[in-house]
XYZ file of C-alpha atoms in Angstrom:
521
model
C 0.090 0.040 0.034
C 1.309 3.511 -0.871
C 2.751 5.053 2.169
C 2.140 8.439 0.868
C -1.412 7.844 0.363
C -1.703 6.579 4.050
C -0.274 9.612 5.216
C -2.305 12.030 3.199
C -5.404 10.305 3.998
C -4.796 10.353 7.816
C -3.697 14.100 7.452
C -7.178 14.788 5.945
C -9.021 12.880 8.642
C -7.024 14.835 11.202
C -7.905 18.156 9.691
C -11.564 16.982 9.373
C -11.711 16.071 13.151
C -10.145 19.406 14.061
C -12.968 21.292 11.937
C -15.748 19.052 13.508
C -14.703 19.990 17.056
C -14.275 23.733 15.930
C -17.644 23.555 14.442
C -19.113 22.063 17.641
C -17.643 24.945 19.597
C -18.812 27.511 17.225
C -22.384 26.045 17.628
C -22.182 26.601 21.528
C -21.427 30.448 20.929
C -23.924 32.915 21.399
C -26.264 32.966 18.563
C -26.362 35.961 16.332
C -22.647 36.890 17.065
C -20.844 36.999 13.830
C -17.101 35.691 13.655
C -14.576 35.385 11.012
C -14.014 31.923 10.419
C -11.449 30.324 8.015
C -12.562 28.736 4.873
C -13.638 25.063 5.344
C -11.065 22.610 4.260
C -11.491 21.689 0.720
C -10.664 17.971 0.470
C -7.837 17.366 -2.076
C -7.875 14.007 -3.783
C -4.497 14.077 -5.545
C -3.002 11.152 -3.576
C -6.308 9.143 -3.349
C -7.474 9.228 -7.018
C -7.776 5.545 -7.377
C -9.811 5.123 -4.158
C -11.908 8.311 -3.874
C -15.218 6.512 -3.250
C -14.024 4.275 -0.426
C -12.204 7.165 1.178
C -15.188 9.360 0.960
C -17.509 6.714 2.502
C -14.994 6.599 5.373
C -14.967 10.240 5.830
C -18.845 10.747 5.583
C -19.230 7.972 8.125
C -16.713 9.468 10.439
C -18.343 13.040 10.282
C -21.774 11.446 10.856
C -20.462 9.586 13.844
C -18.953 12.819 15.384
C -21.897 15.045 14.327
C -23.755 14.781 17.733
C -21.146 16.918 19.134
C -22.301 19.850 17.158
C -25.502 21.710 17.815
C -25.912 22.723 14.097
C -28.537 20.569 12.290
C -27.222 18.803 9.286
C -29.748 19.983 6.621
C -29.416 18.825 2.934
C -32.256 20.850 1.601
C -32.088 24.385 0.228
C -35.032 26.580 1.702
C -37.115 29.027 -0.322
C -36.642 32.779 0.248
C -38.790 35.233 -1.754
C -36.845 38.597 -2.498
C -37.539 41.374 0.011
C -37.916 43.856 -3.042
C -41.253 42.913 -4.199
C -40.805 45.067 -7.309
C -38.739 42.407 -8.923
C -40.986 39.668 -10.210
C -41.378 36.440 -12.295
C -43.104 37.059 -15.782
C -46.766 37.144 -14.332
C -45.850 39.613 -11.467
C -45.492 36.907 -8.727
C -42.551 37.341 -6.610
C -39.184 36.129 -7.565
C -36.754 34.279 -5.148
C -34.204 31.679 -4.375
C -33.371 28.609 -2.515
C -30.533 28.527 -0.096
C -28.491 26.053 1.900
C -25.863 27.833 4.365
C -22.638 26.120 5.329
C -21.410 28.414 8.136
C -17.895 27.096 8.135
C -17.351 27.724 4.438
C -16.226 30.903 2.682
C -17.122 29.504 -0.639
C -20.559 30.218 -2.317
C -21.999 28.709 -5.439
C -24.930 30.334 -6.973
C -26.871 28.502 -9.674
C -29.209 30.025 -12.393
C -31.754 27.527 -13.652
C -32.409 26.949 -17.487
C -35.498 26.427 -19.699
C -35.441 28.250 -22.887
C -37.059 31.639 -23.292
C -39.952 33.461 -25.205
C -39.506 36.306 -27.296
C -43.038 37.802 -28.300
C -46.474 37.904 -26.903
C -47.533 34.834 -28.728
C -44.703 32.577 -27.555
C -44.951 33.976 -24.001
C -48.628 33.158 -23.888
C -48.003 29.851 -25.210
C -45.234 29.322 -22.705
C -47.553 30.498 -19.698
C -50.068 27.749 -20.817
C -47.618 24.891 -21.149
C -44.714 25.840 -18.887
C -46.154 28.128 -16.317
C -43.470 27.094 -13.428
C -40.997 28.943 -15.616
C -42.906 31.988 -15.668
C -44.404 31.981 -12.024
C -43.590 31.323 -8.475
C -47.113 30.442 -7.436
C -46.441 26.667 -7.124
C -42.652 26.594 -6.079
C -42.119 24.112 -3.483
C -40.787 25.260 0.060
C -37.612 23.253 -0.440
C -35.282 21.780 -3.056
C -32.752 19.150 -2.675
C -29.427 19.599 -4.831
C -27.986 17.274 -7.201
C -24.757 17.211 -8.967
C -22.619 20.136 -8.186
C -25.447 21.312 -5.707
C -25.287 18.218 -3.779
C -24.277 18.184 -0.227
C -22.986 14.498 -0.391
C -19.346 14.279 -0.672
C -19.261 11.095 -2.780
C -21.892 12.926 -5.477
C -20.003 16.450 -5.145
C -16.268 15.974 -3.866
C -15.156 19.582 -4.210
C -18.181 21.885 -3.667
C -20.263 19.694 -1.263
C -19.597 22.160 1.693
C -20.178 25.299 -0.019
C -23.201 27.773 0.705
C -25.346 26.716 -2.083
C -28.029 29.052 -3.782
C -30.457 27.946 -6.507
C -32.120 30.656 -8.365
C -35.219 29.516 -10.156
C -35.851 30.713 -13.715
C -39.180 32.629 -14.058
C -38.098 35.505 -16.358
C -37.981 33.629 -19.679
C -35.295 36.260 -20.901
C -32.094 34.263 -20.519
C -31.485 36.119 -17.246
C -30.925 39.451 -19.252
C -34.296 41.393 -18.990
C -34.957 44.638 -17.143
C -38.512 45.260 -17.769
C -41.259 45.444 -15.211
C -44.852 44.274 -15.392
C -47.320 47.040 -16.057
C -50.884 47.301 -14.726
C -52.488 47.971 -18.222
C -54.857 45.134 -17.662
C -57.678 44.699 -19.886
C -60.507 43.341 -17.640
C -64.237 42.215 -17.997
C -66.662 40.575 -15.751
C -69.366 37.820 -16.475
C -71.165 35.123 -14.581
C -71.240 31.570 -14.495
C -68.657 29.189 -16.099
C -65.860 30.483 -18.146
C -62.965 29.060 -20.014
C -60.212 31.717 -19.625
C -56.727 30.813 -18.737
C -56.113 33.915 -16.778
C -59.393 34.343 -14.595
C -60.261 34.667 -10.921
C -63.660 33.763 -9.661
C -65.408 34.468 -6.370
C -69.190 33.813 -5.268
C -71.360 36.790 -4.682
C -74.817 36.208 -3.575
C -74.846 32.878 -4.750
C -73.598 34.040 -8.326
C -70.100 33.128 -9.576
C -68.586 36.168 -10.523
C -65.345 35.939 -12.640
C -62.829 38.510 -13.628
C -60.739 37.725 -16.799
C -57.458 39.388 -17.479
C -56.277 39.599 -20.934
C -52.532 39.749 -20.897
C -51.260 42.670 -23.085
C -47.891 42.294 -24.619
C -46.294 44.764 -22.007
C -48.005 42.774 -19.143
C -45.200 40.435 -18.819
C -42.319 41.234 -16.685
C -38.843 40.338 -17.919
C -36.411 40.962 -15.049
C -33.909 38.245 -15.249
C -30.753 40.635 -14.768
C -32.327 42.518 -11.756
C -33.405 39.009 -10.175
C -29.721 38.258 -10.109
C -28.779 41.654 -8.654
C -31.268 41.333 -5.764
C -30.370 37.999 -5.048
C -26.671 38.863 -4.602
C -27.838 41.999 -2.315
C -29.707 39.547 0.031
C -26.736 37.220 0.094
C -24.466 39.727 1.518
C -26.696 40.022 4.535
C -26.487 36.239 4.825
C -22.769 35.770 4.893
C -21.525 36.651 1.218
C -19.680 39.518 2.626
C -17.240 37.238 4.289
C -16.892 35.016 1.147
C -13.702 34.053 -0.545
C -14.983 32.679 -3.796
C -18.261 33.197 -5.529
C -18.898 30.685 -8.390
C -21.863 31.681 -10.441
C -23.056 28.613 -12.420
C -25.928 27.772 -14.899
C -27.335 25.186 -17.330
C -28.564 25.946 -20.677
C -30.218 29.336 -20.540
C -28.818 29.622 -17.106
C -25.499 28.914 -18.741
C -25.749 31.559 -21.224
C -27.046 33.776 -18.296
C -23.812 33.260 -16.563
C -21.854 34.514 -19.564
C -24.175 37.542 -19.591
C -23.899 38.252 -15.802
C -20.464 37.179 -14.435
C -18.976 40.523 -14.799
C -21.880 42.372 -13.610
C -22.151 40.379 -10.457
C -18.403 41.083 -9.697
C -18.809 44.946 -10.359
C -21.755 44.824 -8.160
C -19.966 43.337 -5.148
C -17.017 45.869 -5.788
C -19.583 48.633 -5.649
C -20.792 47.230 -2.189
C -17.234 47.225 -0.995
C -16.589 43.608 -1.404
C -14.030 43.585 -4.114
C -12.052 40.862 -2.466
C -14.722 38.158 -3.243
C -13.235 36.188 -6.370
C -16.141 35.947 -8.750
C -16.040 33.035 -11.403
C -18.329 31.554 -13.896
C -19.352 28.011 -14.798
C -21.318 27.933 -17.945
C -22.971 24.508 -18.620
C -24.673 23.783 -22.257
C -25.096 27.614 -22.867
C -22.602 27.742 -25.619
C -24.917 28.132 -28.657
C -23.983 28.758 -32.308
C -25.661 31.329 -34.480
C -24.978 29.395 -37.650
C -27.317 28.417 -40.535
C -30.135 26.047 -39.753
C -30.096 22.509 -41.564
C -33.637 23.281 -42.593
C -34.900 26.897 -42.616
C -38.403 27.625 -40.984
C -40.369 30.682 -40.310
C -39.943 31.964 -36.828
C -43.342 31.016 -35.457
C -42.324 29.325 -31.958
C -39.388 29.050 -29.696
C -38.304 25.621 -31.001
C -38.221 26.204 -34.750
C -36.987 29.635 -34.871
C -33.328 30.125 -35.579
C -31.491 31.185 -32.690
C -30.326 34.589 -34.234
C -33.590 35.572 -35.175
C -35.231 34.685 -31.709
C -32.568 36.432 -29.713
C -32.865 39.477 -32.085
C -36.656 39.842 -31.274
C -35.967 38.848 -27.580
C -33.478 41.434 -26.827
C -35.945 44.045 -27.792
C -38.840 42.503 -26.137
C -37.022 41.914 -22.764
C -34.955 45.255 -22.917
C -31.979 43.142 -22.228
C -28.784 44.155 -20.347
C -25.616 42.614 -21.926
C -21.867 43.046 -20.730
C -20.681 46.534 -21.570
C -17.547 45.467 -23.295
C -19.379 43.040 -25.532
C -22.029 45.705 -26.603
C -19.091 48.106 -27.356
C -17.424 45.377 -29.574
C -20.530 44.692 -31.587
C -21.556 48.399 -31.958
C -24.693 47.917 -30.058
C -26.023 44.924 -31.739
C -26.297 43.263 -28.471
C -27.980 39.924 -29.596
C -24.380 39.000 -30.415
C -23.516 38.623 -26.853
C -25.832 35.708 -26.340
C -23.345 33.546 -28.239
C -20.643 32.081 -26.214
C -17.935 32.419 -28.734
C -18.569 36.046 -29.202
C -19.139 37.214 -25.578
C -16.528 35.084 -23.768
C -13.379 37.010 -25.087
C -14.780 40.251 -24.080
C -15.264 39.041 -20.240
C -13.056 40.131 -17.493
C -13.852 37.444 -15.006
C -12.706 33.735 -15.616
C -15.360 31.326 -16.935
C -15.165 27.526 -17.165
C -17.205 26.212 -20.184
C -18.982 22.819 -20.306
C -20.546 22.028 -23.645
C -21.724 18.771 -25.280
C -20.386 18.764 -28.770
C -23.515 17.449 -29.940
C -25.933 19.475 -27.969
C -29.640 18.268 -28.285
C -30.858 21.936 -27.852
C -28.643 23.218 -30.552
C -29.708 20.526 -33.094
C -33.506 20.959 -32.256
C -33.302 24.923 -33.079
C -31.214 23.747 -36.143
C -34.164 21.607 -37.132
C -32.267 18.341 -36.940
C -34.541 15.648 -35.508
C -33.144 12.465 -34.456
C -36.207 10.595 -33.685
C -38.575 8.719 -36.132
C -37.231 8.265 -39.556
C -33.424 7.607 -40.088
C -31.338 10.447 -40.665
C -30.431 11.473 -44.290
C -26.834 11.907 -45.431
C -27.252 15.407 -45.496
C -28.214 15.397 -41.817
C -25.183 13.335 -40.973
C -22.781 15.818 -42.453
C -24.640 18.748 -40.724
C -24.206 16.690 -37.332
C -20.472 16.328 -37.948
C -19.878 19.795 -38.972
C -21.716 20.918 -35.727
C -19.116 19.210 -33.707
C -16.164 20.610 -35.717
C -17.615 24.098 -35.480
C -17.999 23.909 -31.799
C -14.445 22.641 -31.457
C -13.262 25.619 -33.449
C -15.134 28.058 -31.325
C -13.720 26.470 -28.089
C -10.071 26.186 -29.174
C -9.023 29.546 -27.478
C -11.074 29.075 -24.257
C -8.675 28.599 -21.427
C -10.847 26.354 -19.360
C -13.415 23.662 -20.793
C -14.768 20.466 -20.862
C -16.451 19.251 -24.158
C -17.312 15.468 -24.477
C -18.481 14.184 -27.862
C -21.900 13.098 -26.757
C -25.434 13.679 -27.669
C -27.014 15.202 -24.612
C -27.868 18.612 -22.847
C -26.807 19.932 -19.521
C -24.561 18.054 -17.000
C -23.522 19.852 -13.963
C -26.570 19.112 -11.857
C -27.080 15.682 -13.126
C -26.436 12.806 -10.577
C -24.072 11.082 -13.201
C -21.945 14.182 -13.658
C -18.812 12.491 -12.040
C -19.131 9.541 -14.709
C -18.383 11.622 -17.790
C -14.613 11.586 -18.713
C -12.744 13.412 -21.426
C -9.267 12.053 -22.078
C -9.462 10.259 -18.794
C -10.358 13.193 -16.690
C -13.889 13.749 -14.909
C -15.493 17.029 -14.973
C -15.211 17.489 -11.150
C -11.484 16.919 -11.390
C -11.176 19.337 -14.137
C -13.043 22.018 -12.139
C -10.806 21.360 -9.287
C -7.755 21.878 -11.430
C -9.450 25.191 -12.674
C -9.940 26.126 -9.082
C -6.338 25.646 -8.342
C -4.955 27.620 -11.175
C -7.036 30.609 -9.946
C -6.313 30.320 -6.180
C -3.967 33.401 -5.959
C -5.498 35.544 -8.862
C -8.422 37.164 -7.075
C -10.816 38.759 -9.991
C -8.346 38.643 -12.809
C -9.275 37.947 -16.442
C -9.359 34.531 -17.740
C -6.447 34.924 -19.810
C -4.201 35.129 -16.720
C -4.809 31.524 -15.481
C -1.515 30.019 -14.589
C -0.547 26.464 -15.551
C -2.354 23.913 -13.364
C -0.211 21.372 -11.489
C 1.170 18.322 -13.573
C -1.633 15.775 -14.586
C -4.158 18.618 -13.739
C -5.602 19.382 -17.208
C -8.046 22.318 -17.965
C -8.502 22.291 -21.576
C -10.374 19.036 -22.331
C -12.263 18.215 -25.667
C -12.843 14.996 -27.511
C -11.579 14.720 -30.973
C -13.784 11.718 -32.057
C -16.222 12.944 -34.815
C -19.450 10.932 -34.027
C -22.206 11.406 -31.394
C -21.634 9.386 -28.397
C -18.226 8.225 -29.606
C -17.005 8.887 -26.172
C -17.555 5.450 -24.265
C -18.364 7.611 -20.888
C -21.361 9.244 -22.516
C -24.737 9.281 -20.714
C -26.798 6.101 -21.257
C -29.042 6.070 -24.526
C -32.481 4.532 -24.248
C -34.694 3.833 -26.871
C -37.753 6.068 -26.561
C -40.465 3.581 -27.106
C -39.289 0.659 -25.087
C -36.910 2.445 -22.661
C -34.013 -0.078 -23.288
C -30.350 0.859 -23.083
C -28.640 0.975 -26.580
C -25.073 0.432 -27.469
C -23.264 3.288 -29.258
C -23.555 1.148 -32.548
C -27.089 0.323 -31.905
C -27.846 3.979 -31.498
C -25.941 5.133 -34.615
C -27.613 2.396 -36.537
C -31.086 3.190 -35.291
C -30.327 6.883 -36.710
C -29.397 5.493 -40.103
C -25.793 5.171 -39.778
C -24.359 3.132 -42.582
C -21.068 1.616 -41.469
C -20.128 0.526 -44.745
C -20.560 3.603 -46.678
C -19.017 5.730 -43.744
C -16.206 3.464 -43.763
C -15.691 3.930 -47.300
C -15.834 7.730 -46.866
C -13.134 7.798 -44.379
C -10.936 5.354 -46.369
C -10.728 2.576 -43.779
C -12.240 -0.983 -43.203
C -15.615 -1.332 -41.714
C -14.333 -3.539 -38.928
C -11.785 -0.735 -37.922
C -14.519 1.810 -37.758
C -16.603 -0.626 -35.611
C -13.865 -0.738 -33.302
C -13.323 2.984 -33.063
C -17.077 3.465 -32.417
C -16.980 0.742 -29.575
C -14.030 2.005 -27.811
C -14.470 5.898 -28.372
C -11.418 6.768 -30.390
C-alpha cells in the first residue's frame, strides 16, 4: 500500500476532526454573534485518485458519527426565500426568489441559475404560460429543494463543492437572465357570470352567483427582470454571509449557462460597488454555448423551437429590454444580440469562466431543425451533425478552461451522473478542481491570466472523435418507445448510420470503424 496515500489520508482525517470540533464549539457560541472563520477545508484527492469512493465513504461515516457533538443541524435541503424587493418579479408579477442552504464554516459560495429556454413575443410567451407556467411564475414553487450534481451536499456525489453555501435561483423571467422590464398594470378586464374558459381568470361567489374576472394579458404585461433578479439575490446574500466569502462561483445550465456569460462581470462589479471587491467571482457555463449558424432546414420564426437562434434572440433582446456586458456591446456596436453567443461574448469578459459543452448538444440540434427521432437521418443530416461538432471545437479552441465531451445530450452539472463523464481520462469535477487551483491566487483577474495547473491536472479537455456518443463514458442512451439501453453502434444504426458507406468515405475497413465506435477513439 502506498505510504504517501496513507499519510495524506490520515492528515485529511485529522484536519476533518479538528474542523468538526471547531464547528461544535462554534455552535455553542451565542447565536447572532458573527465571527470570522477560516474557509472550510476543501478535500484534495490528488493522492487518493484511485480510491476516492471508498475514502469518501469513510470520511462521511466519520463525520456522521461525530456529528452529535455539534449543535448545528445537518440539513441537506435548500429553503425558499422570496425577494424582499417585491418590485422584482417573475413574468406574471408573482414574487421572484431563491433557495439557499448555508454552510456556516465555508467561505465558498455557489449560486446556480436555472435554465429552460425563453419566449420572445406575446404569442410565444402566452403559449409558454399555458404549457410551462412554472418557468414564468412562483405560485407553485415548493418550499424546499434538494440539490444534485454540483449542488449536492453529499461528498460522494460532489467531492469539491459539497460544503459550499449553495443558492439555487429558479428561472421565471424567460429572458435568458437578461431582462430589465417590469410588469405594467395596463390590464384589460371584463366581468361575467357562471362558467368561463379563460386561462387568466379569478372567480368569487357573490350572493350565490359565481363572478369571474378575466384578465387579458397585453404584450407589455409580462415582466422580464432576469438581470435584476440576479442583482437582488446578490444583495440579499451579502446579508447572509456573502460579505465574508472568498469565492463566488456563478453557475448555470442551458439558458442559465448563457446567463452566466451575460452576468458574471456584472455580479463582480456589483460586489465591488458594495465594497466587497475581495470576493473572487468566477463563472461556470454549462450547455449555454450556442452557435448562431445556418439551420439545417430553414423555417419561419413562429415558435421558440423552430425559430433560428439568431432571429429569436434579435427579437428577444428588444422584447426583454436586455442588459448585456458593456464591453461586448461596445465590440458589436450596440448589436447586443451577438452577446448571447458564447464564442462572441467570452473573449470580452474580465472574469474567468469555465465552459462545459456537449459537442452534439440536443438543444442546438433542435433549433437547427435536425430531428433524431422517427425516420433514419439522411446523409445531409449526418454531414450537418458532424460539422456541428467541428464548428463547436473551433469556437472552443481559445477558451482557457473547458470540458467538451462528444456526446448527444444537454446539461450536465446538476445531473447525478456528472462524475461519470470523462474526457481524455479526466472527470468534470476533477477538471473543475484543477481550474480552481489555477485561480487560487489570482483574485478577480481575467481568464487570460490563468496560471498553468499542476502536472496531471488538465484544464482544456475536448474530445476529438467525430461521432455523437463516440466517447464511451457518454450518458446512457435509451430507446424512446421501449426504454431499453442501446449501445453506441445500435444507437447510430437506429439513426440510419451506414457503417459500410461511412467507412468507405473515411478510407478505412468497416471492422476498424466499428472498433473505433466501440472504444471511443
